[in-house]
Amino acid sequence: EDKVVQSPLSLVVHEGDTVTLNCSYEVTNFRSLLWYKQEKKAPTFLFMLTSSGIEKKSGRLSSILDKKELFSILNITATQTGDSAIYLCAVDKQGAQKLVFGQGTRLTINP
Amino acid sequence: DTAVSQTPKYLVTQMGNDKSIKCEQNLGHDTMYWYKQDSKKFLKIMFSYNNKELIINETVPNRFSPKSPDKAHLNLHINSLELGDSAVYFCASSPRTGPAGELFFGEGSRLTVL
């Protein structure tokens, strides 16, 4: 059965800290891995990763995929209170036309 | 203009009732989905439609019946509601016909069954 596991489930840090969120997966016919941020309502897209070792960056957020070890990390530097959210990792499978989601990491940034 | 919009945003109802949630997207996407997010925030696929045609029905009880009158709309009707149906239901759309890729989510419809 396909599995996407995120860790930690919950993380509380102070503003300015750097955090690393983890996502490991066991799926057949992997195509890509995606990261989403969910604040109060709709998850919003952050990154899509298809190739190993190539970092994707957007401002203070960056992410990288390791297809050999089957995991991805999402880094956030100089965290701000607005980064507080649930971060969701999902895997897209070849021929499946659906995303398999992990259970999310709830990140809380305290001022 | 909201890209993926769902109504209603909140729904409180009694066990045994029937209810519907509507979804519309104005992005011109061919593929639409219903996802269920439980109290532990786990998002699970329920249905996927591509240009009005059902593609995925992910072991959902047949009390749940999706309907897509056209490719911009995907509605969800639920019969004989049960306590375990309480969740947030998200509609989403994707620009891709093949891989799911980047999904655009609606704001969710929070269903509470009493």
mmCIF file with all atom_site columns, C-alpha atoms in Angstrom, chain A:
data_model
loop_
_atom_site.group_PDB
_atom_site.id
_atom_site.type_symbol
_atom_site.label_atom_id
_atom_site.label_alt_id
_atom_site.label_comp_id
_atom_site.label_asym_id
_atom_site.label_entity_id
_atom_site.label_seq_id
_atom_site.pdbx_PDB_ins_code
_atom_site.Cartn_x
_atom_site.Cartn_y
_atom_site.Cartn_z
_atom_site.occupancy
_atom_site.B_iso_or_equiv
_atom_site.pdbx_formal_charge
_atom_site.auth_seq_id
_atom_site.auth_comp_id
_atom_site.auth_asym_id
_atom_site.auth_atom_id
_atom_site.pdbx_PDB_model_num
ATOM 1   C CA . GLU A 1 1   ? 0.000  0.000  0.000   1.00 0.00 ? 1   GLU A CA 1
ATOM 2   C CA . ASP A 1 2   ? 1.237  3.510  -0.816  1.00 0.00 ? 2   ASP A CA 1
ATOM 3   C CA . LYS A 1 3   ? 2.561  5.454  2.155   1.00 0.00 ? 3   LYS A CA 1
ATOM 4   C CA . VAL A 1 4   ? 3.626  9.053  2.672   1.00 0.00 ? 4   VAL A CA 1
ATOM 5   C CA . VAL A 1 5   ? 4.926  9.798  6.167   1.00 0.00 ? 5   VAL A CA 1
ATOM 6   C CA . GLN A 1 6   ? 5.792  13.227 7.471   1.00 0.00 ? 6   GLN A CA 1
ATOM 7   C CA . SER A 1 7   ? 7.804  14.159 10.529  1.00 0.00 ? 7   SER A CA 1
ATOM 8   C CA . PRO A 1 8   ? 7.620  15.717 12.938  1.00 0.00 ? 8   PRO A CA 1
ATOM 9   C CA . LEU A 1 9   ? 3.836  15.836 13.271  1.00 0.00 ? 9   LEU A CA 1
ATOM 10  C CA . SER A 1 10  ? 4.094  19.044 15.232  1.00 0.00 ? 10  SER A CA 1
ATOM 11  C CA . LEU A 1 11  ? 6.828  21.627 15.708  1.00 0.00 ? 11  LEU A CA 1
ATOM 12  C CA . VAL A 1 12  ? 6.946  24.816 17.773  1.00 0.00 ? 12  VAL A CA 1
ATOM 13  C CA . VAL A 1 13  ? 9.823  27.263 17.293  1.00 0.00 ? 13  VAL A CA 1
ATOM 14  C CA . HIS A 1 14  ? 10.612 30.926 17.805  1.00 0.00 ? 14  HIS A CA 1
ATOM 15  C CA . GLU A 1 15  ? 10.560 33.573 15.133  1.00 0.00 ? 15  GLU A CA 1
ATOM 16  C CA . GLY A 1 16  ? 13.897 33.687 13.330  1.00 0.00 ? 16  GLY A CA 1
ATOM 17  C CA . ASP A 1 17  ? 14.663 29.998 13.764  1.00 0.00 ? 17  ASP A CA 1
ATOM 18  C CA . THR A 1 18  ? 15.312 27.675 10.822  1.00 0.00 ? 18  THR A CA 1
ATOM 19  C CA . VAL A 1 19  ? 13.150 24.557 10.496  1.00 0.00 ? 19  VAL A CA 1
ATOM 20  C CA . THR A 1 20  ? 13.409 21.374 8.462   1.00 0.00 ? 20  THR A CA 1
ATOM 21  C CA . LEU A 1 21  ? 10.329 19.319 7.701   1.00 0.00 ? 21  LEU A CA 1
ATOM 22  C CA . ASN A 1 22  ? 10.655 15.747 6.481   1.00 0.00 ? 22  ASN A CA 1
ATOM 23  C CA . CYS A 1 23  ? 8.637  13.614 4.110   1.00 0.00 ? 23  CYS A CA 1
ATOM 24  C CA . SER A 1 24  ? 9.373  9.986  3.284   1.00 0.00 ? 24  SER A CA 1
ATOM 25  C CA . TYR A 1 25  ? 7.426  7.883  0.833   1.00 0.00 ? 25  TYR A CA 1
ATOM 26  C CA . GLU A 1 26  ? 6.864  4.344  -0.354  1.00 0.00 ? 26  GLU A CA 1
ATOM 27  C CA . VAL A 1 27  ? 4.802  4.369  -3.511  1.00 0.00 ? 27  VAL A CA 1
ATOM 28  C CA . THR A 1 28  ? 4.816  2.428  -6.738  1.00 0.00 ? 28  THR A CA 1
ATOM 29  C CA . ASN A 1 29  ? 5.371  4.294  -9.999  1.00 0.00 ? 29  ASN A CA 1
ATOM 30  C CA . PHE A 1 30  ? 6.522  7.551  -8.431  1.00 0.00 ? 30  PHE A CA 1
ATOM 31  C CA . ARG A 1 31  ? 6.220  10.619 -10.661 1.00 0.00 ? 31  ARG A CA 1
ATOM 32  C CA . SER A 1 32  ? 6.715  13.685 -8.471  1.00 0.00 ? 32  SER A CA 1
ATOM 33  C CA . LEU A 1 33  ? 6.509  14.997 -4.913  1.00 0.00 ? 33  LEU A CA 1
ATOM 34  C CA . LEU A 1 34  ? 4.636  18.141 -3.989  1.00 0.00 ? 34  LEU A CA 1
ATOM 35  C CA . TRP A 1 35  ? 4.579  20.408 -0.937  1.00 0.00 ? 35  TRP A CA 1
ATOM 36  C CA . TYR A 1 36  ? 1.518  22.408 0.118   1.00 0.00 ? 36  TYR A CA 1
ATOM 37  C CA . LYS A 1 37  ? 0.919  24.958 2.878   1.00 0.00 ? 37  LYS A CA 1
ATOM 38  C CA . GLN A 1 38  ? -2.452 24.938 4.636   1.00 0.00 ? 38  GLN A CA 1
ATOM 39  C CA . GLU A 1 39  ? -3.286 27.861 6.831   1.00 0.00 ? 39  GLU A CA 1
ATOM 40  C CA . LYS A 1 40  ? -6.911 28.254 7.863   1.00 0.00 ? 40  LYS A CA 1
ATOM 41  C CA . LYS A 1 41  ? -8.572 26.954 4.738   1.00 0.00 ? 41  LYS A CA 1
ATOM 42  C CA . ALA A 1 42  ? -7.361 25.751 1.336   1.00 0.00 ? 42  ALA A CA 1
ATOM 43  C CA . PRO A 1 43  ? -3.979 24.087 0.857   1.00 0.00 ? 43  PRO A CA 1
ATOM 44  C CA . THR A 1 44  ? -1.836 26.222 -1.433  1.00 0.00 ? 44  THR A CA 1
ATOM 45  C CA . PHE A 1 45  ? 0.893  24.880 -3.673  1.00 0.00 ? 45  PHE A CA 1
ATOM 46  C CA . LEU A 1 46  ? 4.536  25.464 -2.756  1.00 0.00 ? 46  LEU A CA 1
ATOM 47  C CA . PHE A 1 47  ? 6.793  23.170 -4.802  1.00 0.00 ? 47  PHE A CA 1
ATOM 48  C CA . MET A 1 48  ? 6.782  20.240 -7.170  1.00 0.00 ? 48  MET A CA 1
ATOM 49  C CA . LEU A 1 49  ? 9.928  18.088 -7.290  1.00 0.00 ? 49  LEU A CA 1
ATOM 50  C CA . THR A 1 50  ? 10.614 15.489 -9.930  1.00 0.00 ? 50  THR A CA 1
ATOM 51  C CA . SER A 1 51  ? 14.403 15.142 -10.032 1.00 0.00 ? 51  SER A CA 1
ATOM 52  C CA . SER A 1 52  ? 16.792 14.118 -7.295  1.00 0.00 ? 52  SER A CA 1
ATOM 53  C CA . GLY A 1 53  ? 19.269 16.600 -5.910  1.00 0.00 ? 53  GLY A CA 1
ATOM 54  C CA . ILE A 1 54  ? 17.891 19.728 -7.530  1.00 0.00 ? 54  ILE A CA 1
ATOM 55  C CA . GLU A 1 55  ? 16.881 22.300 -4.963  1.00 0.00 ? 55  GLU A CA 1
ATOM 56  C CA . LYS A 1 56  ? 13.779 24.361 -5.541  1.00 0.00 ? 56  LYS A CA 1
ATOM 57  C CA . LYS A 1 57  ? 13.716 27.740 -3.839  1.00 0.00 ? 57  LYS A CA 1
ATOM 58  C CA . SER A 1 58  ? 11.129 30.414 -3.200  1.00 0.00 ? 58  SER A CA 1
ATOM 59  C CA . GLY A 1 59  ? 12.210 33.187 -0.873  1.00 0.00 ? 59  GLY A CA 1
ATOM 60  C CA . ARG A 1 60  ? 12.973 31.697 2.537   1.00 0.00 ? 60  ARG A CA 1
ATOM 61  C CA . LEU A 1 61  ? 11.563 28.294 1.554   1.00 0.00 ? 61  LEU A CA 1
ATOM 62  C CA . SER A 1 62  ? 13.521 25.590 -0.216  1.00 0.00 ? 62  SER A CA 1
ATOM 63  C CA . SER A 1 63  ? 13.018 21.920 -0.894  1.00 0.00 ? 63  SER A CA 1
ATOM 64  C CA . ILE A 1 64  ? 14.984 18.997 -2.244  1.00 0.00 ? 64  ILE A CA 1
ATOM 65  C CA . LEU A 1 65  ? 14.162 15.428 -3.262  1.00 0.00 ? 65  LEU A CA 1
ATOM 66  C CA . ASP A 1 66  ? 16.213 12.254 -2.839  1.00 0.00 ? 66  ASP A CA 1
ATOM 67  C CA . LYS A 1 67  ? 14.744 9.535  -5.078  1.00 0.00 ? 67  LYS A CA 1
ATOM 68  C CA . LYS A 1 68  ? 17.262 6.950  -3.955  1.00 0.00 ? 68  LYS A CA 1
ATOM 69  C CA . GLU A 1 69  ? 16.455 7.267  -0.260  1.00 0.00 ? 69  GLU A CA 1
ATOM 70  C CA . LEU A 1 70  ? 12.812 8.137  -0.996  1.00 0.00 ? 70  LEU A CA 1
ATOM 71  C CA . PHE A 1 71  ? 12.449 11.351 0.939   1.00 0.00 ? 71  PHE A CA 1
ATOM 72  C CA . SER A 1 72  ? 12.182 15.083 0.647   1.00 0.00 ? 72  SER A CA 1
ATOM 73  C CA . ILE A 1 73  ? 12.852 17.968 3.025   1.00 0.00 ? 73  ILE A CA 1
ATOM 74  C CA . LEU A 1 74  ? 11.320 21.400 3.210   1.00 0.00 ? 74  LEU A CA 1
ATOM 75  C CA . ASN A 1 75  ? 13.485 24.079 4.790   1.00 0.00 ? 75  ASN A CA 1
ATOM 76  C CA . ILE A 1 76  ? 12.269 27.417 6.067   1.00 0.00 ? 76  ILE A CA 1
ATOM 77  C CA . THR A 1 77  ? 14.898 29.939 7.168   1.00 0.00 ? 77  THR A CA 1
ATOM 78  C CA . ALA A 1 78  ? 14.362 33.044 9.323   1.00 0.00 ? 78  ALA A CA 1
ATOM 79  C CA . THR A 1 79  ? 10.852 31.891 10.191  1.00 0.00 ? 79  THR A CA 1
ATOM 80  C CA . GLN A 1 80  ? 8.061  34.410 10.686  1.00 0.00 ? 80  GLN A CA 1
ATOM 81  C CA . THR A 1 81  ? 4.720  34.088 12.472  1.00 0.00 ? 81  THR A CA 1
ATOM 82  C CA . GLY A 1 82  ? 3.058  34.004 9.052   1.00 0.00 ? 82  GLY A CA 1
ATOM 83  C CA . ASP A 1 83  ? 4.806  30.690 8.372   1.00 0.00 ? 83  ASP A CA 1
ATOM 84  C CA . SER A 1 84  ? 2.591  29.051 11.001  1.00 0.00 ? 84  SER A CA 1
ATOM 85  C CA . ALA A 1 85  ? 0.526  26.475 9.117   1.00 0.00 ? 85  ALA A CA 1
ATOM 86  C CA . ILE A 1 86  ? 0.164  22.799 8.366   1.00 0.00 ? 86  ILE A CA 1
ATOM 87  C CA . TYR A 1 87  ? 2.650  21.700 5.715   1.00 0.00 ? 87  TYR A CA 1
ATOM 88  C CA . LEU A 1 88  ? 1.460  18.825 3.556   1.00 0.00 ? 88  LEU A CA 1
ATOM 89  C CA . CYS A 1 89  ? 3.593  16.545 1.438   1.00 0.00 ? 89  CYS A CA 1
ATOM 90  C CA . ALA A 1 90  ? 2.008  14.587 -1.413  1.00 0.00 ? 90  ALA A CA 1
ATOM 91  C CA . VAL A 1 91  ? 3.172  12.132 -4.035  1.00 0.00 ? 91  VAL A CA 1
ATOM 92  C CA . ASP A 1 92  ? 1.911  11.970 -7.612  1.00 0.00 ? 92  ASP A CA 1
ATOM 93  C CA . LYS A 1 93  ? 1.971  8.508  -9.181  1.00 0.00 ? 93  LYS A CA 1
ATOM 94  C CA . GLN A 1 94  ? 2.345  7.576  -12.829 1.00 0.00 ? 94  GLN A CA 1
ATOM 95  C CA . GLY A 1 95  ? -1.011 6.718  -14.338 1.00 0.00 ? 95  GLY A CA 1
ATOM 96  C CA . ALA A 1 96  ? -2.927 7.272  -11.101 1.00 0.00 ? 96  ALA A CA 1
ATOM 97  C CA . GLN A 1 97  ? -4.237 10.813 -11.594 1.00 0.00 ? 97  GLN A CA 1
ATOM 98  C CA . LYS A 1 98  ? -4.408 11.481 -7.866  1.00 0.00 ? 98  LYS A CA 1
ATOM 99  C CA . LEU A 1 99  ? -2.156 12.707 -5.079  1.00 0.00 ? 99  LEU A CA 1
ATOM 100 C CA . VAL A 1 100 ? -1.368 10.602 -2.019  1.00 0.00 ? 100 VAL A CA 1
ATOM 101 C CA . PHE A 1 101 ? -0.943 12.903 0.965   1.00 0.00 ? 101 PHE A CA 1
ATOM 102 C CA . GLY A 1 102 ? 1.003  12.587 4.176   1.00 0.00 ? 102 GLY A CA 1
ATOM 103 C CA . GLN A 1 103 ? -0.596 13.488 7.487   1.00 0.00 ? 103 GLN A CA 1
ATOM 104 C CA . GLY A 1 104 ? 1.019  16.918 7.595   1.00 0.00 ? 104 GLY A CA 1
ATOM 105 C CA . THR A 1 105 ? 3.336  18.771 9.959   1.00 0.00 ? 105 THR A CA 1
ATOM 106 C CA . ARG A 1 106 ? 1.753  21.471 12.103  1.00 0.00 ? 106 ARG A CA 1
ATOM 107 C CA . LEU A 1 107 ? 4.303  24.276 12.405  1.00 0.00 ? 107 LEU A CA 1
ATOM 108 C CA . THR A 1 108 ? 3.817  27.010 14.999  1.00 0.00 ? 108 THR A CA 1
ATOM 109 C CA . ILE A 1 109 ? 6.072  30.056 15.035  1.00 0.00 ? 109 ILE A CA 1
ATOM 110 C CA . ASN A 1 110 ? 6.017  31.995 18.291  1.00 0.00 ? 110 ASN A CA 1
ATOM 111 C CA . PRO A 1 111 ? 6.994  35.684 18.345  1.00 0.00 ? 111 PRO A CA 1
#
